[in-house]
CSV table of C-alpha atoms and ligand atoms in Angstrom, one decimal:
chain,number,residue,atom,x,y,z
A,1,MET,CA,-7.0,7.2,-4.3
A,2,LEU,CA,-5.5,6.0,-7.3
A,3,ASP,CA,-7.8,4.6,-9.5
A,4,LYS,CA,-5.7,1.4,-10.3
A,5,SER,CA,-8.6,-0.5,-12.2
A,6,LYS,CA,-6.5,-1.5,-15.9
A,7,SER,CA,-3.4,-2.9,-14.1
A,8,VAL,CA,-5.9,-5.0,-11.1
A,9,HIS,CA,-7.5,-6.1,-14.7
A,10,LEU,CA,-4.3,-7.2,-16.1
A,11,PHE,CA,-2.7,-8.7,-13.2
A,12,GLU,CA,-6.0,-11.3,-12.7
A,13,THR,CA,-5.1,-12.2,-16.4
A,14,ALA,CA,-1.4,-12.0,-16.3
A,15,GLN,CA,-2.0,-14.6,-13.5
A,16,ASN,CA,-3.5,-17.0,-15.6
A,17,PHE,CA,-0.5,-17.3,-18.1
A,18,ILE,CA,2.4,-16.1,-16.3
A,19,PRO,CA,3.8,-17.9,-13.1
A,20,GLY,CA,2.6,-15.9,-9.9
A,21,GLY,CA,1.8,-13.3,-12.9
A,22,VAL,CA,5.2,-11.5,-13.4
A,23,ASN,CA,7.9,-12.0,-15.7
A,24,SER,CA,11.0,-11.6,-12.0
A,25,PRO,CA,9.3,-11.9,-8.7
A,26,VAL,CA,10.0,-8.5,-6.7
A,27,ARG,CA,7.8,-6.7,-9.0
A,28,ALA,CA,5.4,-8.5,-7.5
A,29,PHE,CA,4.4,-6.1,-4.9
A,30,LYS,CA,4.7,-9.5,-2.2
A,31,ALA,CA,6.5,-7.5,0.0
A,32,VAL,CA,5.1,-4.4,0.3
A,33,GLY,CA,1.1,-6.1,-0.4
A,34,GLY,CA,-1.4,-5.0,-3.1
A,35,ASP,CA,-0.8,-5.5,-7.0
A,36,PRO,CA,1.6,-4.6,-9.1
A,37,ILE,CA,1.5,-1.1,-11.2
A,38,PHE,CA,1.4,-2.1,-14.8
A,39,MET,CA,3.5,0.4,-17.1
A,40,GLN,CA,2.2,2.0,-20.2
A,41,SER,CA,5.5,4.6,-20.9
A,42,ALA,CA,7.8,6.3,-19.4
A,43,LYS,CA,10.3,9.8,-20.3
A,44,GLY,CA,12.2,11.3,-18.9
A,45,ALA,CA,11.8,10.6,-14.5
A,46,ILE,CA,8.6,10.6,-15.1
A,47,MET,CA,6.3,6.8,-15.6
A,48,THR,CA,2.7,7.0,-16.5
A,49,ASP,CA,0.8,3.9,-15.8
A,50,VAL,CA,-2.1,1.5,-17.8
A,51,ASP,CA,-4.8,3.6,-15.5
A,52,GLY,CA,-2.4,7.1,-16.7
A,53,ASN,CA,-1.0,7.9,-13.6
A,54,GLU,CA,2.3,9.4,-13.3
A,55,TYR,CA,5.2,8.6,-11.0
A,56,ILE,CA,8.0,10.2,-9.9
A,57,ASP,CA,10.3,6.9,-10.8
A,58,LEU,CA,13.0,6.1,-8.2
A,59,ILE,CA,13.7,2.6,-9.5
A,60,ASN,CA,14.8,3.3,-13.4
A,61,SER,CA,14.9,0.2,-14.4
A,62,TRP,CA,17.4,-1.0,-11.8
A,63,GLY,CA,19.2,1.3,-12.1
A,64,PRO,CA,19.9,1.5,-16.3
A,65,MET,CA,18.4,4.6,-17.0
A,66,ILE,CA,20.8,6.6,-15.6
A,67,LEU,CA,19.8,9.4,-18.0
A,68,GLY,CA,16.2,9.0,-18.0
A,69,HIS,CA,13.8,7.4,-19.9
A,70,ALA,CA,13.4,7.1,-23.5
A,71,TYR,CA,16.9,9.8,-23.7
A,72,ASP,CA,16.4,10.9,-27.1
A,73,GLU,CA,20.2,10.1,-28.0
A,74,ILE,CA,19.4,6.4,-27.2
A,75,THR,CA,16.2,6.1,-29.2
A,76,GLU,CA,17.7,8.0,-32.1
A,77,ALA,CA,20.6,5.3,-32.7
A,78,VAL,CA,18.4,2.6,-31.5
A,79,SER,CA,15.7,3.3,-34.8
A,80,LYS,CA,18.8,4.1,-37.1
A,81,ALA,CA,19.9,0.7,-35.9
A,82,ILE,CA,16.4,-1.2,-36.7
A,83,PRO,CA,16.6,-1.2,-40.5
A,84,HIS,CA,19.7,-2.2,-41.1
A,85,SER,CA,18.3,-5.6,-38.7
A,86,LEU,CA,17.1,-6.7,-35.7
A,87,SER,CA,20.3,-9.6,-35.6
A,88,PHE,CA,23.0,-10.8,-37.8
A,89,GLY,CA,24.4,-13.7,-35.4
A,90,THR,CA,27.3,-12.6,-37.1
A,91,PRO,CA,30.2,-9.9,-35.8
A,92,GLY,CA,29.2,-6.4,-35.5
A,93,ALA,CA,30.7,-3.1,-35.7
A,94,LEU,CA,28.8,-1.7,-33.1
A,95,GLU,CA,29.8,-4.8,-31.1
A,96,VAL,CA,33.8,-3.8,-31.4
A,97,ASP,CA,32.9,0.2,-31.0
A,98,ILE,CA,31.2,-0.8,-27.3
A,99,ALA,CA,34.6,-2.9,-25.9
A,100,GLU,CA,36.7,-0.1,-27.5
A,101,LEU,CA,35.1,2.4,-25.0
A,102,ILE,CA,34.1,-0.1,-22.5
A,103,VAL,CA,38.0,-1.1,-22.1
A,104,LYS,CA,38.6,3.2,-21.9
A,105,MET,CA,36.2,3.6,-19.3
A,106,LYS,CA,37.5,1.1,-17.0
A,107,PRO,CA,41.1,0.4,-16.4
A,108,SER,CA,40.5,-2.8,-14.9
A,109,ILE,CA,39.6,-4.4,-18.3
A,110,GLU,CA,41.2,-5.3,-21.1
A,111,LYS,CA,39.4,-7.2,-22.7
A,112,VAL,CA,35.4,-7.6,-22.2
A,113,ARG,CA,33.0,-10.0,-24.0
A,114,MET,CA,29.1,-9.2,-24.6
A,115,VAL,CA,26.6,-11.4,-23.5
A,116,ASN,CA,22.3,-10.5,-23.1
A,117,SER,CA,21.7,-10.4,-19.1
A,118,GLY,CA,23.7,-10.2,-15.9
A,119,THR,CA,22.7,-13.2,-14.8
A,120,GLU,CA,24.6,-14.7,-17.6
A,121,ALA,CA,27.8,-11.8,-17.0
A,122,THR,CA,28.5,-13.4,-13.5
A,123,MET,CA,27.9,-17.1,-14.9
A,124,SER,CA,30.5,-16.6,-17.6
A,125,ALA,CA,32.8,-15.1,-14.7
A,126,ILE,CA,32.7,-17.7,-12.7
A,127,ARG,CA,33.5,-20.3,-14.8
A,128,LEU,CA,35.9,-18.5,-16.4
A,129,ALA,CA,38.1,-18.0,-13.2
A,130,ARG,CA,37.4,-21.8,-12.4
A,131,GLY,CA,39.0,-22.5,-16.1
A,132,TYR,CA,41.5,-20.2,-15.3
A,133,THR,CA,42.9,-21.1,-11.6
A,134,SER,CA,42.1,-25.3,-12.1
A,135,ARG,CA,39.8,-24.7,-8.8
A,136,GLU,CA,35.9,-24.9,-8.1
A,137,LYS,CA,35.3,-23.2,-4.7
A,138,VAL,CA,33.6,-19.7,-5.1
A,139,ILE,CA,33.8,-17.7,-2.0
A,140,LYS,CA,30.7,-14.8,-2.2
A,141,PHE,CA,28.9,-12.8,0.5
A,142,GLU,CA,25.5,-13.2,2.4
A,143,GLY,CA,23.4,-10.2,0.8
A,144,CYS,CA,25.0,-10.0,-2.2
A,145,TYR,CA,22.7,-10.8,-5.6
A,146,HIS,CA,24.4,-11.7,-8.7
A,147,GLY,CA,21.4,-13.2,-10.5
A,148,HIS,CA,19.7,-16.7,-10.8
A,149,GLY,CA,22.8,-18.7,-11.6
A,150,ASP,CA,22.9,-21.8,-9.3
A,151,SER,CA,26.0,-20.9,-7.8
A,152,PHE,CA,24.8,-17.8,-6.7
A,153,LEU,CA,21.4,-18.3,-5.3
A,154,ILE,CA,22.9,-19.1,-2.0
A,155,ALA,CA,22.3,-16.6,0.9
A,156,ALA,CA,21.0,-14.1,-2.6
A,157,GLY,CA,20.3,-10.8,-2.0
A,158,SER,CA,17.4,-9.0,-4.2
A,159,GLY,CA,14.2,-10.7,-5.0
A,160,ALA,CA,15.5,-14.5,-2.7
A,161,MET,CA,15.7,-12.1,0.1
A,162,THR,CA,12.6,-10.4,-0.3
A,163,MET,CA,10.9,-13.8,-0.9
A,164,GLY,CA,12.4,-15.6,2.4
A,165,GLU,CA,14.3,-17.6,-0.5
A,166,PRO,CA,18.3,-17.3,0.2
A,167,ASN,CA,18.9,-20.9,-1.6
A,168,SER,CA,16.0,-21.6,-4.3
A,169,PRO,CA,14.6,-25.3,-4.4
A,170,GLY,CA,16.2,-26.2,-7.6
A,171,VAL,CA,20.0,-25.5,-6.8
A,172,THR,CA,22.1,-29.1,-6.6
A,173,ARG,CA,23.9,-29.6,-3.4
A,174,GLY,CA,27.5,-30.2,-5.2
A,175,THR,CA,26.7,-26.9,-6.8
A,176,ALA,CA,25.6,-25.3,-3.0
A,177,ASN,CA,28.9,-27.1,-1.6
A,178,ASP,CA,31.2,-25.2,-4.3
A,179,THR,CA,30.0,-21.8,-3.3
A,180,LEU,CA,31.2,-20.7,-0.1
A,181,THR,CA,29.5,-17.4,2.0
A,182,ALA,CA,30.8,-15.0,4.3
A,183,PRO,CA,29.4,-12.5,5.9
A,184,TYR,CA,30.0,-9.3,4.0
A,185,ASN,CA,32.5,-6.4,5.7
A,186,ASP,CA,34.1,-9.2,7.6
A,187,LEU,CA,38.1,-9.0,6.3
A,188,GLU,CA,39.2,-11.1,8.6
A,189,ALA,CA,36.3,-14.2,8.2
A,190,VAL,CA,36.6,-14.1,4.7
A,191,THR,CA,40.9,-15.0,5.9
A,192,LYS,CA,39.7,-17.7,7.6
A,193,LEU,CA,37.3,-19.3,5.2
A,194,VAL,CA,39.9,-19.0,2.5
A,195,ALA,CA,42.2,-20.7,4.9
A,196,ALA,CA,39.9,-23.0,5.3
A,197,ASN,CA,40.2,-23.9,1.5
A,198,LYS,CA,43.6,-23.4,0.9
A,199,ASP,CA,44.4,-24.1,-3.2
A,200,GLN,CA,40.7,-24.3,-3.7
A,201,VAL,CA,39.2,-21.1,-4.0
A,202,ALA,CA,39.3,-20.3,-7.7
A,203,ALA,CA,37.4,-16.3,-7.1
A,204,ILE,CA,36.0,-14.2,-4.6
A,205,ILE,CA,32.4,-12.6,-6.2
A,206,LEU,CA,31.0,-9.7,-5.0
A,207,GLU,CA,28.9,-5.6,-5.4
A,208,PRO,CA,31.2,-2.9,-4.6
A,209,VAL,CA,29.0,-1.2,-2.7
A,210,ALA,CA,26.5,-3.9,-2.3
A,211,GLY,CA,22.3,-2.7,-3.6
A,212,ASN,CA,20.1,-6.2,-3.0
A,213,MET,CA,20.2,-6.1,0.3
A,214,GLY,CA,20.0,-2.0,0.2
A,215,CYS,CA,22.7,-0.1,-0.6
A,216,VAL,CA,25.6,-1.4,2.2
A,217,LEU,CA,28.6,0.6,1.5
A,218,PRO,CA,31.9,-1.3,2.3
A,219,ASN,CA,33.9,-0.4,5.0
A,220,GLU,CA,36.9,2.2,4.6
A,221,GLY,CA,39.8,-0.8,3.4
A,222,TYR,CA,37.3,-3.9,3.1
A,223,LEU,CA,37.8,-3.7,-1.3
A,224,GLN,CA,41.2,-3.3,-0.5
A,225,GLY,CA,41.7,-6.1,1.9
A,226,LEU,CA,39.7,-8.5,-0.3
A,227,ARG,CA,42.3,-7.2,-3.4
A,228,ASP,CA,44.8,-8.0,-1.1
A,229,LEU,CA,43.7,-12.0,-0.1
A,230,CYS,CA,43.3,-12.6,-4.1
A,231,THR,CA,46.4,-11.4,-5.1
A,232,GLN,CA,48.5,-13.1,-2.3
A,233,GLU,CA,46.2,-16.4,-2.7
A,234,GLY,CA,45.9,-16.9,-6.2
A,235,ILE,CA,42.6,-16.0,-6.0
A,236,VAL,CA,39.9,-14.5,-9.2
A,237,LEU,CA,38.6,-11.1,-7.5
A,238,ILE,CA,35.6,-10.6,-9.5
A,239,PHE,CA,33.8,-7.3,-8.5
A,240,ASP,CA,29.7,-7.8,-9.7
A,241,GLU,CA,28.6,-4.1,-11.0
A,242,VAL,CA,26.1,-4.8,-13.0
A,243,MET,CA,24.7,-1.6,-10.5
A,244,THR,CA,27.4,0.4,-9.6
A,245,GLY,CA,29.6,0.2,-12.7
A,246,PHE,CA,29.2,3.6,-14.8
A,247,ARG,CA,27.0,4.4,-12.2
A,248,LEU,CA,29.1,5.3,-9.1
A,249,ALA,CA,31.0,7.2,-11.8
A,250,LYS,CA,32.5,6.0,-15.2
A,251,GLY,CA,35.1,3.9,-14.1
A,252,GLY,CA,32.2,2.7,-11.7
A,253,ALA,CA,33.5,1.3,-8.4
A,254,GLN,CA,36.5,0.6,-8.7
A,255,GLU,CA,37.2,4.2,-9.3
A,256,LEU,CA,35.5,5.7,-6.7
A,257,PHE,CA,37.1,3.6,-4.4
A,258,GLY,CA,40.8,2.9,-6.5
A,259,VAL,CA,40.6,-0.6,-6.2
A,260,GLN,CA,40.9,-3.0,-9.2
A,261,ALA,CA,39.1,-6.7,-9.6
A,262,ASP,CA,40.8,-9.1,-12.1
A,263,LEU,CA,37.2,-9.4,-13.6
A,264,THR,CA,34.8,-7.6,-13.8
A,265,THR,CA,30.3,-8.4,-14.1
A,266,LEU,CA,28.8,-5.3,-16.0
A,267,GLY,CA,24.7,-5.4,-17.0
A,268,LYS,CA,21.4,-3.9,-17.6
A,269,ILE,CA,23.6,-0.5,-17.4
A,270,ILE,CA,25.4,-1.2,-20.8
A,271,GLY,CA,22.9,-1.1,-22.8
A,272,GLY,CA,21.2,2.1,-21.8
A,273,GLY,CA,18.1,-0.4,-20.8
A,274,MET,CA,17.7,-3.4,-23.7
A,275,PRO,CA,18.8,-6.5,-22.5
A,276,VAL,CA,22.5,-6.4,-22.3
A,277,GLY,CA,25.9,-7.7,-19.8
A,278,ALA,CA,29.5,-8.5,-20.1
A,279,TYR,CA,32.4,-9.6,-18.4
A,280,GLY,CA,35.6,-8.6,-18.3
A,281,GLY,CA,39.2,-7.6,-17.2
A,282,LYS,CA,42.8,-8.5,-17.5
A,283,LYS,CA,43.7,-9.7,-20.8
A,284,GLU,CA,45.8,-12.9,-19.6
A,285,ILE,CA,42.4,-14.2,-18.2
A,286,MET,CA,39.7,-13.3,-21.1
A,287,ASP,CA,41.8,-15.3,-22.9
A,288,TYR,CA,41.3,-18.4,-21.9
A,289,VAL,CA,37.6,-17.6,-22.8
A,290,SER,CA,36.5,-19.5,-26.3
A,291,PRO,CA,37.8,-19.3,-29.3
A,292,GLN,CA,41.1,-18.1,-27.9
A,293,GLY,CA,41.0,-20.3,-25.1
A,294,PRO,CA,39.7,-23.4,-23.4
A,295,VAL,CA,36.0,-22.2,-21.0
A,296,TYR,CA,33.4,-22.6,-23.9
A,297,GLN,CA,30.6,-19.0,-23.4
A,298,ALA,CA,28.6,-18.1,-26.3
A,299,GLY,CA,25.1,-17.0,-27.4
A,300,THR,CA,22.8,-16.5,-30.5
A,301,LEU,CA,22.1,-13.5,-29.7
A,302,SER,CA,25.3,-11.9,-28.0
A,303,GLY,CA,26.4,-8.4,-29.2
A,304,ASN,CA,22.8,-7.6,-30.5
A,305,PRO,CA,23.0,-4.7,-32.5
A,306,ILE,CA,20.2,-2.8,-31.3
A,307,SER,CA,21.0,-3.5,-28.0
A,308,MET,CA,24.7,-1.8,-28.9
A,309,ALA,CA,23.5,1.0,-30.3
A,310,ALA,CA,21.8,1.7,-27.6
A,311,GLY,CA,24.7,1.0,-25.3
A,312,LEU,CA,27.3,2.6,-27.6
A,313,ALA,CA,25.0,6.1,-27.4
A,314,MET,CA,24.2,5.7,-23.4
A,315,LEU,CA,28.1,5.3,-22.9
A,316,LYS,CA,29.2,7.3,-25.4
A,317,HIS,CA,27.3,10.2,-23.2
A,318,LEU,CA,28.3,9.3,-20.3
A,319,ASP,CA,32.0,9.4,-21.3
A,320,THR,CA,32.0,12.8,-22.6
A,321,HIS,CA,29.2,14.4,-20.0
A,322,PRO,CA,30.8,14.5,-16.7
A,323,GLU,CA,28.2,17.2,-15.1
A,324,VAL,CA,26.0,13.9,-15.3
A,325,TYR,CA,27.8,12.4,-12.5
A,326,GLU,CA,27.6,15.7,-10.8
A,327,HIS,CA,24.0,16.3,-11.0
A,328,ILE,CA,22.7,12.1,-10.2
A,329,ASN,CA,25.2,12.7,-7.3
A,330,ALA,CA,23.6,16.2,-6.0
A,331,GLN,CA,19.8,15.2,-6.9
A,332,SER,CA,20.5,12.0,-4.6
A,333,ALA,CA,22.3,13.6,-1.8
A,334,LYS,CA,19.6,16.0,-1.4
A,335,ILE,CA,17.1,13.6,-1.3
A,336,ALA,CA,19.4,12.0,1.7
A,337,GLU,CA,19.6,14.8,3.2
A,338,GLY,CA,16.3,15.6,3.1
A,339,THR,CA,15.1,12.4,4.4
A,340,LYS,CA,17.1,12.6,7.7
A,341,GLU,CA,15.4,16.1,8.1
A,342,ASN,CA,12.2,14.5,7.9
A,343,LEU,CA,12.9,11.4,9.9
A,344,LYS,CA,13.9,14.2,12.5
A,345,LYS,CA,10.8,16.5,12.2
A,346,LEU,CA,9.2,13.5,12.9
A,347,GLY,CA,11.4,12.1,15.8
A,348,LEU,CA,12.2,8.7,14.0
A,349,ASP,CA,15.6,7.1,14.4
A,350,TYR,CA,16.0,5.2,11.2
A,351,THR,CA,18.6,4.1,9.4
A,352,THR,CA,20.2,6.2,5.4
A,353,ASN,CA,22.7,4.8,3.5
A,354,GLU,CA,24.0,6.7,0.4
A,355,VAL,CA,26.6,6.9,-2.0
A,356,GLY,CA,27.1,9.0,-5.8
A,357,SER,CA,23.4,7.7,-6.7
A,358,MET,CA,21.9,5.2,-5.2
A,359,HIS,CA,20.8,5.0,-1.5
A,360,SER,CA,18.3,3.5,0.6
A,361,LEU,CA,16.6,4.4,3.9
A,362,PHE,CA,16.1,1.0,6.0
A,363,PHE,CA,13.3,0.9,8.5
A,364,THR,CA,15.4,-0.3,11.7
A,365,ASN,CA,17.8,2.4,14.1
A,366,VAL,CA,20.1,-0.9,13.5
A,367,LYS,CA,23.1,0.6,11.5
A,368,VAL,CA,23.1,-1.2,8.0
A,369,THR,CA,26.9,-3.1,7.1
A,370,ASP,CA,25.6,-6.1,6.3
A,371,PHE,CA,23.5,-8.8,5.7
A,372,ASP,CA,22.3,-9.9,9.3
A,373,THR,CA,21.6,-5.8,9.9
A,374,ALA,CA,19.6,-5.4,7.3
A,375,LYS,CA,17.7,-8.3,8.5
A,376,THR,CA,16.4,-6.4,11.3
A,377,CYS,CA,14.4,-3.9,9.1
A,378,ASP,CA,10.9,-3.8,9.8
A,379,THR,CA,9.3,-4.8,6.7
A,380,ALA,CA,5.9,-4.8,7.2
A,381,LEU,CA,6.4,-0.9,7.7
A,382,PHE,CA,8.6,-0.4,4.9
A,383,GLY,CA,5.7,-2.4,2.7
A,384,LYS,CA,3.4,0.6,4.7
A,385,TYR,CA,6.0,3.5,3.4
A,386,PHE,CA,5.7,1.9,-0.2
A,387,ASN,CA,2.4,2.4,-0.9
A,388,ALA,CA,2.1,5.5,0.9
A,389,MET,CA,4.6,6.9,-1.1
A,390,LEU,CA,2.6,5.5,-4.0
A,391,GLU,CA,-0.5,7.0,-3.5
A,392,ARG,CA,1.3,10.0,-4.2
A,393,GLY,CA,3.1,9.1,-7.3
A,394,ILE,CA,6.6,8.1,-6.1
A,395,TYR,CA,7.4,4.7,-7.5
A,396,LEU,CA,9.5,3.8,-5.5
A,397,ALA,CA,11.7,-0.4,-5.6
A,398,PRO,CA,9.1,-2.4,-4.0
A,399,SER,CA,11.4,-4.3,-1.6
A,400,GLN,CA,13.3,-3.1,1.8
A,401,TYR,CA,16.2,-4.8,0.5
A,402,GLU,CA,16.7,-3.1,-3.1
A,403,THR,CA,18.4,0.4,-3.8
A,404,LEU,CA,16.9,3.4,-5.2
A,405,PHE,CA,18.6,4.9,-8.1
A,406,ILE,CA,18.8,8.1,-9.5
A,407,CYS,CA,18.2,9.7,-13.0
A,408,ASN,CA,19.6,13.1,-14.6
A,409,ALA,CA,16.0,13.8,-15.7
A,410,LEU,CA,15.2,14.1,-12.1
A,411,THR,CA,14.8,17.9,-11.5
A,412,ASP,CA,14.7,20.4,-7.9
A,413,GLU,CA,11.2,20.1,-8.2
A,414,HIS,CA,10.8,16.3,-8.6
A,415,VAL,CA,13.4,16.7,-5.0
A,416,GLU,CA,11.0,18.5,-3.4
A,417,ALA,CA,7.8,16.2,-4.2
A,418,ILE,CA,9.7,12.8,-3.2
A,419,LEU,CA,10.5,14.5,0.2
A,420,LYS,CA,6.7,16.2,0.5
A,421,ALA,CA,5.1,12.9,0.0
A,422,SER,CA,8.2,11.1,2.3
A,423,TYR,CA,7.3,13.6,5.1
A,424,GLU,CA,3.4,12.7,4.5
A,425,SER,CA,4.0,9.1,3.9
A,426,LEU,CA,6.4,8.8,6.8
A,427,LYS,CA,3.6,11.4,9.3
A,428,GLU,CA,1.3,8.6,8.0
A,429,ILE,CA,2.4,5.6,8.6
A,430,HIS,CA,3.4,6.4,12.5
B,501,PLP,C1,24.6,-6.6,-8.4
B,501,PLP,C2,23.1,-7.9,-9.6
B,501,PLP,N1,24.7,-9.0,-10.1
B,501,PLP,C3,23.4,-9.9,-11.4
B,501,PLP,C4,22.3,-9.4,-11.7
B,501,PLP,C5,21.7,-10.1,-12.4
B,501,PLP,O1,21.5,-9.7,-13.7
B,501,PLP,P1,20.0,-9.9,-14.6
B,501,PLP,O2,19.2,-9.0,-14.1
B,501,PLP,O3,20.4,-8.9,-16.1
B,501,PLP,O4,19.9,-11.2,-15.0
B,501,PLP,C6,21.7,-7.5,-11.1
B,501,PLP,C7,20.4,-7.6,-11.0
B,501,PLP,O5,19.2,-8.3,-11.4
B,501,PLP,C8,22.6,-7.3,-9.7
B,501,PLP,O6,22.0,-6.6,-9.0
B,502,LIG,N1,18.0,-6.4,-7.8
B,502,LIG,C1,17.5,-6.8,-9.1
B,502,LIG,C2,18.3,-6.3,-9.9
B,502,LIG,O1,19.0,-5.0,-9.6
B,502,LIG,C3,16.1,-6.3,-9.4
B,502,LIG,C4,15.6,-6.9,-10.9
B,502,LIG,C5,15.2,-8.0,-11.0
B,502,LIG,O2,15.4,-9.6,-10.1
B,502,LIG,O3,13.9,-8.1,-11.3
């Protein structure tokens, strides 16, 4: 058994001062049992906890550590920026540089506004869509997560799904009424929903690859179908690429699937791990944002120089090193294939979904294509698997309804260790 005594002590103390002892619910290990591990440091693909245990990290801060933890180019850029002030509250040169680079790397984005989190990005994007269209309703998909803005805590994935609270108390009935939900991957259902709310829908928002009910891929033609529907009905199509942007390809899911959104929301990845978000898209729509247009949106720390320095270093690296994508995709494919072989060897019939450097093992024999099929998973069994892997030094996301992310620092030796641990863990829990 790992010695977790310092983590246990910290968690006991934390619970006195922080709700549930954590600053974001999925970290609490409630869905998998046991106490959360408190981390001390991380470098490359390895995290070290406060008790000195080491783990191969398969969450990578929920996605942004594409280059691995404490990547030299990023930490150097941050160190260089720090002496010049931690925040100006005025425009700064790095904001212009990163905006220019994002516009270059993501063809559907002509203008971009920086915010401080993915939640802020999605909240701002739907306000903009409402202001632009003069319509009030928004369609989201069951099991998709767009942060914790009131409009999105309806049939939400990620922690909300994990805690069994996809509709949160505290969201007013009025707000909930303006959010319509449809099943993911069902074009007919969303088309009917739009028809039933003719000329009232401002935006359709989705994760182009859902990562918050586990990893769920869009069916062939689904994204294009939504694109066509939105164009036809004057609806703003928003791709929430907080997870997929700059991860699945330089141009994110839009490049991979060849479908362009009107607005795109971005998050943690463009800060290289610092608290950042952004929304951007067609100039015609973005020019509705204050101070150019009437839709108000602001932020004291938006475009923060330290966050911009980190994000810029990360994006510059991704822009000039296509081999990063080759490597993370290849390592992810090895893990996915190896997991399938392990399942076969053990006579287990579970489902795996993967795309690029994102993947999930679902404890169900049902093909997972939406919220309902994701919910067929044996979450108790996942909890056992999670803990068995943790004991073997592999840090998975502590919920069945999250996606695993691969970083560029993951070597073949790491992959081998992950697959060995996975085989032993699967064997142990059956
Ligand atoms: C797709 C998606 N959108 C939005 C968010 C919200 O981002 P944040 O947690 O930075 O507010 C997340 C992650 O939490 C996400 O995965
Ligand atoms: N699924 C979420 C982000 O992508 C999990 C992170 C969090 O809410 O703490």
